[in-house]
């Protein structure tokens, strides 16, 4: 049922009215934990409905649900700790220029957050996913725009979250849910929507980003759009373990039928025997991969067309041809191209665009300079990876230099690993230069909460009027910066 | 000399090329301190040129220069401390869902920052102002678009900064400077410009914000645009110290000929005898204020026209009429209006728009609900102030409630003070909901540095390849989050 503009309005207003109940940190931590408990309790039904709608399979979906619950509890812990409030207190200081009055700053929630959920993660980046968990943790009600690939699951998960809210005295409207393309457009324009999180395509994300920026009152739009996730294999690494790298790459690019935002989409492999060996290993492993079902038919059509268009370019070869598998499936494969073709603007730029599904492009380079020339042309990415030899990894050689070379390209830089798999951890950063992300923020990990907050400072407010977070005696035991000393 | 598009391009490219030299934190801290030293050494000449261009007077300008130098040194201290790098390290953890690999995150500079300087602060919000100081502290070269009200001073200050850079081995192109409206437009579109800071009008700021968002690769635009800075005087406060409040308000609204972004532009005063007394005191103090010179003729014209348009509204009175003073000056004054006129949409909304210069609007309210109805209609502000009685400030009464009521309106909330005067301190927040600011950031205080950084995480990178900031043994002694323990 697609929501009308009026329905969107009433969902947003109802969500907005729940802010008071979310203001208590203990209550919202309890809410987040209850949500995790209830999702786990409903696991069998949730996985069944999710599998029926997405065909991702019970193993992957069970794992994704576990991750989602872990994430909700991680944010409950972050709420408890309170470091995210970023408390800074300055007592008056007449020696400063100009003199400093009593100033006490912390962060407050922005208001209702619109969450645009993803097709490829029906749990972890959808109704109860990272955007929702971090927004609720920040004290912001959410209104989720359901992804059309899993509407029933979206309703079910929202129902579970609402029950958890009610258990802790929060009105169920704290998690709103709307369906429909037009509803999503209405949502981003609603005056009471204060920020938005998005996971999806560059086209859809950019349209919403533009709408958010064009509002009479623009709002922050944290979109994770698309990423090529380049991998550089050094000469020495290829010489040392061509077979392992080929097999590892095959596993990463075909994981989840290639439907991850961090799928390696461009791999720079040296020309010559070692690189040939790597391709042989990749060929063997990819050939052994079973055909898989993509999330929906539109994606399957785009994958088949996208692969075909790329394969038609002169000098592009497909040692294992990706494309239509069975009637509903697609088969994995990869393309090769001389790296020099990618080193300057032209028709080959198509190969520098993400192609969703189980395909990657292997660019063979003649020299490290050629490889660097390709890297320098890439748009922003979520990840960038370098495969180094043992010696290079130990600091003998140019490993550090290559790491520095990859840093401007991405938000996460990996050594001798594969980008698929995004851990939920305080240090995580899942974001990167545009178009990977539309802001400098992360959608995974502890600091995802920062997206939904803004600072407020109180000047010369008497202790009696201050919230406990800002009192000298620190009754809540918060980590803080107090007269420029870091207290933990 | 207005810069051509080609000149802007070459200035940006030259600035971009200096990033390497800025990468060393010790070097850039020394550069910032040298800049402060050299600005102080050139004080006499700088103040003379600034006064000739702005007519702000040597006392104010000497103070502003001192503030500017203090700010540069404060950012040098922030660079030394390194907390802004936001280091977070997670060792592998197989008990997490999914398991956590070795992850080490910190923040890296975004790249070249475009700084649009202000008319009203030729030092503190211009070439060597907060945007420049915080960007250089973050490791970002800057290209400043000079304000046309003080082009000679802009050149002089840039010259001083460049000499300081050269002293520390940084190419002088690290501080670029361009003049001209079109040059400013070119600058925001330049592919190598990674972020922008702006202080100025809503119209100009919004146009640049829109241009930043419309780029093929959108960039963060941190603009401080406009603010009404509401003040609420409670019944009890008016009863207790009408005279002092009236005099304090007069001082704040006429300070610097009313040319501060934090000038109180709307004051809610209770009807009745106590409020009348406040107005009497305000009238006396404002009448005693000497006529002053505004920054340029355009501003003087806008002020005179803006005041006249507001004064023409029915039921608006002007106990002290602001407007043209002498041939070049303007005289301070204020308008009064029944608060109920502002409680709903209509012609009176003009009174809720900032009017730059020595004027404020006093809205007389019949009940606290009426006052709150006006507050609820305000756009975002840099500051909001409440004048409370001694009892209310001590927590007897509704002081805390009023503080909470003002919090959504602004980035800085003051009790029994005046918003003019923005201290440079770690706890400071100079920003607020749109249109006060186009982002959730601050342009004054330690956290202003956050605007010019983005996080990067390294996954499974061997210690030998990591920058020292991310090594286990913490050779630089940085504050950090290490396996989820806060180390300071």
XYZ file of C-alpha atoms in Angstrom, chain A residues 66-67 70 81 83 86 88-90 93 95-101 103-105 108 110 206 209-210 213-218 220 388 392-395 399-400 403 407-415 418 421-429 433-434 440 447 450 453-462 464-465 479-481 484 486-488, chain B residues 66-67 70 81 83 86 88-90 93 95-101 103-105 108 110 206 209-210 213-218 220 388 392-395 399-400 403 407-415 418 421-429 433-434 440 447 450 453-462 464-465 479-481 484 486-488:
166
model
C 22.291 -11.825 14.247
C 24.415 -8.927 13.038
C 24.382 -7.262 17.746
C 28.536 5.185 27.879
C 30.796 9.620 25.053
C 30.698 15.033 23.452
C 32.823 19.951 26.906
C 32.825 22.314 29.875
C 34.765 25.549 30.219
C 38.641 32.326 32.051
C 43.031 35.297 30.711
C 41.620 34.319 27.310
C 41.257 36.824 24.443
C 38.396 37.632 24.595
C 37.564 36.366 28.122
C 35.668 33.070 28.252
C 32.347 32.905 30.123
C 30.330 27.458 28.573
C 28.919 23.923 28.627
C 28.305 22.043 25.425
C 21.167 17.001 21.217
C 18.219 16.561 15.453
C 21.589 11.582 -5.717
C 20.341 14.250 -1.865
C 19.367 16.969 -4.329
C 19.588 20.251 -0.392
C 16.832 22.080 -2.281
C 14.448 22.297 0.688
C 13.669 25.754 2.110
C 15.505 24.386 5.158
C 18.145 21.986 3.795
C 21.806 16.551 6.200
C 51.238 -7.129 -0.704
C 56.239 -5.580 1.500
C 53.816 -6.101 4.381
C 56.755 -6.212 6.765
C 57.820 -2.759 5.687
C 53.908 -0.955 1.283
C 53.517 2.224 3.340
C 48.807 2.547 1.629
C 44.012 6.536 1.336
C 42.545 9.412 -0.721
C 40.404 6.906 -2.624
C 38.364 5.369 0.147
C 37.058 5.331 3.697
C 38.445 1.868 4.477
C 41.820 0.661 3.296
C 42.642 -3.034 3.546
C 45.896 -4.925 3.410
C 38.970 -8.606 0.948
C 32.368 -8.162 5.352
C 31.910 -4.928 7.293
C 32.429 -5.418 11.006
C 30.349 -3.534 13.563
C 32.966 -1.899 15.781
C 33.873 1.480 17.281
C 36.739 1.903 14.801
C 34.703 0.975 11.735
C 34.192 3.487 8.973
C 34.493 10.151 -0.855
C 31.519 10.775 -3.159
C 31.952 12.405 5.497
C 30.308 6.917 15.100
C 27.090 11.375 15.139
C 23.089 15.064 16.568
C 23.961 18.724 16.756
C 25.888 20.581 19.448
C 24.324 23.127 21.798
C 26.282 25.233 24.279
C 24.845 26.868 27.389
C 26.422 30.138 28.431
C 26.332 31.185 32.083
C 23.452 28.836 32.824
C 23.221 28.224 36.583
C 20.304 24.419 38.982
C 18.963 24.766 35.448
C 33.592 11.061 29.661
C 34.161 14.747 28.947
C 36.565 17.589 28.301
C 40.482 21.376 28.587
C 40.151 14.983 29.003
C 38.313 13.064 31.724
C 37.328 9.476 31.160
C 44.329 40.048 19.280
C 41.421 37.608 19.148
C 44.729 34.006 20.123
C 47.175 17.639 21.383
C 42.497 14.633 20.007
C 39.799 10.878 16.773
C 40.043 4.535 17.458
C 41.768 1.156 17.470
C 40.119 -2.253 17.631
C 37.624 -9.821 18.218
C 33.374 -12.897 19.805
C 31.698 -10.081 17.851
C 28.920 -10.743 15.297
C 30.374 -10.710 12.673
C 33.964 -11.081 13.947
C 35.996 -7.860 14.052
C 39.332 -7.715 12.193
C 40.678 -1.863 12.562
C 42.455 1.453 13.121
C 40.753 4.712 12.310
C 42.643 12.874 7.410
C 39.768 16.774 3.089
C 22.431 30.026 0.100
C 25.440 26.315 -0.684
C 23.259 25.460 -3.686
C 25.387 20.779 -3.565
C 24.880 20.888 -7.346
C 28.480 19.963 -8.211
C 29.091 16.606 -9.919
C 30.889 15.799 -6.660
C 29.041 17.742 -3.947
C 30.449 20.169 2.462
C 15.450 35.214 34.437
C 14.098 31.516 38.520
C 17.839 31.260 37.924
C 18.198 29.447 41.231
C 15.837 26.748 40.030
C 13.953 28.366 34.397
C 14.950 24.846 33.363
C 16.021 26.680 28.815
C 17.306 24.789 22.996
C 15.683 23.752 19.688
C 16.004 27.331 18.445
C 19.722 27.875 18.611
C 23.257 26.592 18.930
C 24.083 28.748 21.963
C 21.638 29.387 24.776
C 22.395 32.149 27.274
C 21.036 32.891 30.705
C 23.800 39.055 26.009
C 30.765 38.405 22.221
C 31.690 34.916 21.053
C 34.505 33.421 23.106
C 37.151 31.206 21.518
C 37.067 28.070 23.677
C 36.848 24.293 23.367
C 33.202 24.324 24.524
C 32.133 27.096 22.164
C 29.516 26.433 19.521
C 19.721 25.396 12.882
C 19.314 26.776 9.349
C 25.541 21.216 12.209
C 35.564 21.723 17.132
C 36.126 18.856 12.480
C 38.426 16.172 8.095
C 37.110 12.779 7.120
C 37.706 9.409 8.804
C 39.714 6.601 7.257
C 40.058 3.133 8.757
C 42.855 0.677 8.020
C 41.932 -2.978 8.135
C 44.603 -5.563 8.965
C 47.387 -3.169 8.060
C 50.680 -4.362 9.593
C 55.197 -1.526 9.963
C 53.017 0.215 7.382
C 44.257 10.483 23.313
C 42.378 7.576 21.753
C 39.785 4.838 22.068
C 36.877 0.455 23.536
C 39.118 5.715 26.437
C 42.803 6.538 26.910
C 43.790 10.081 27.601
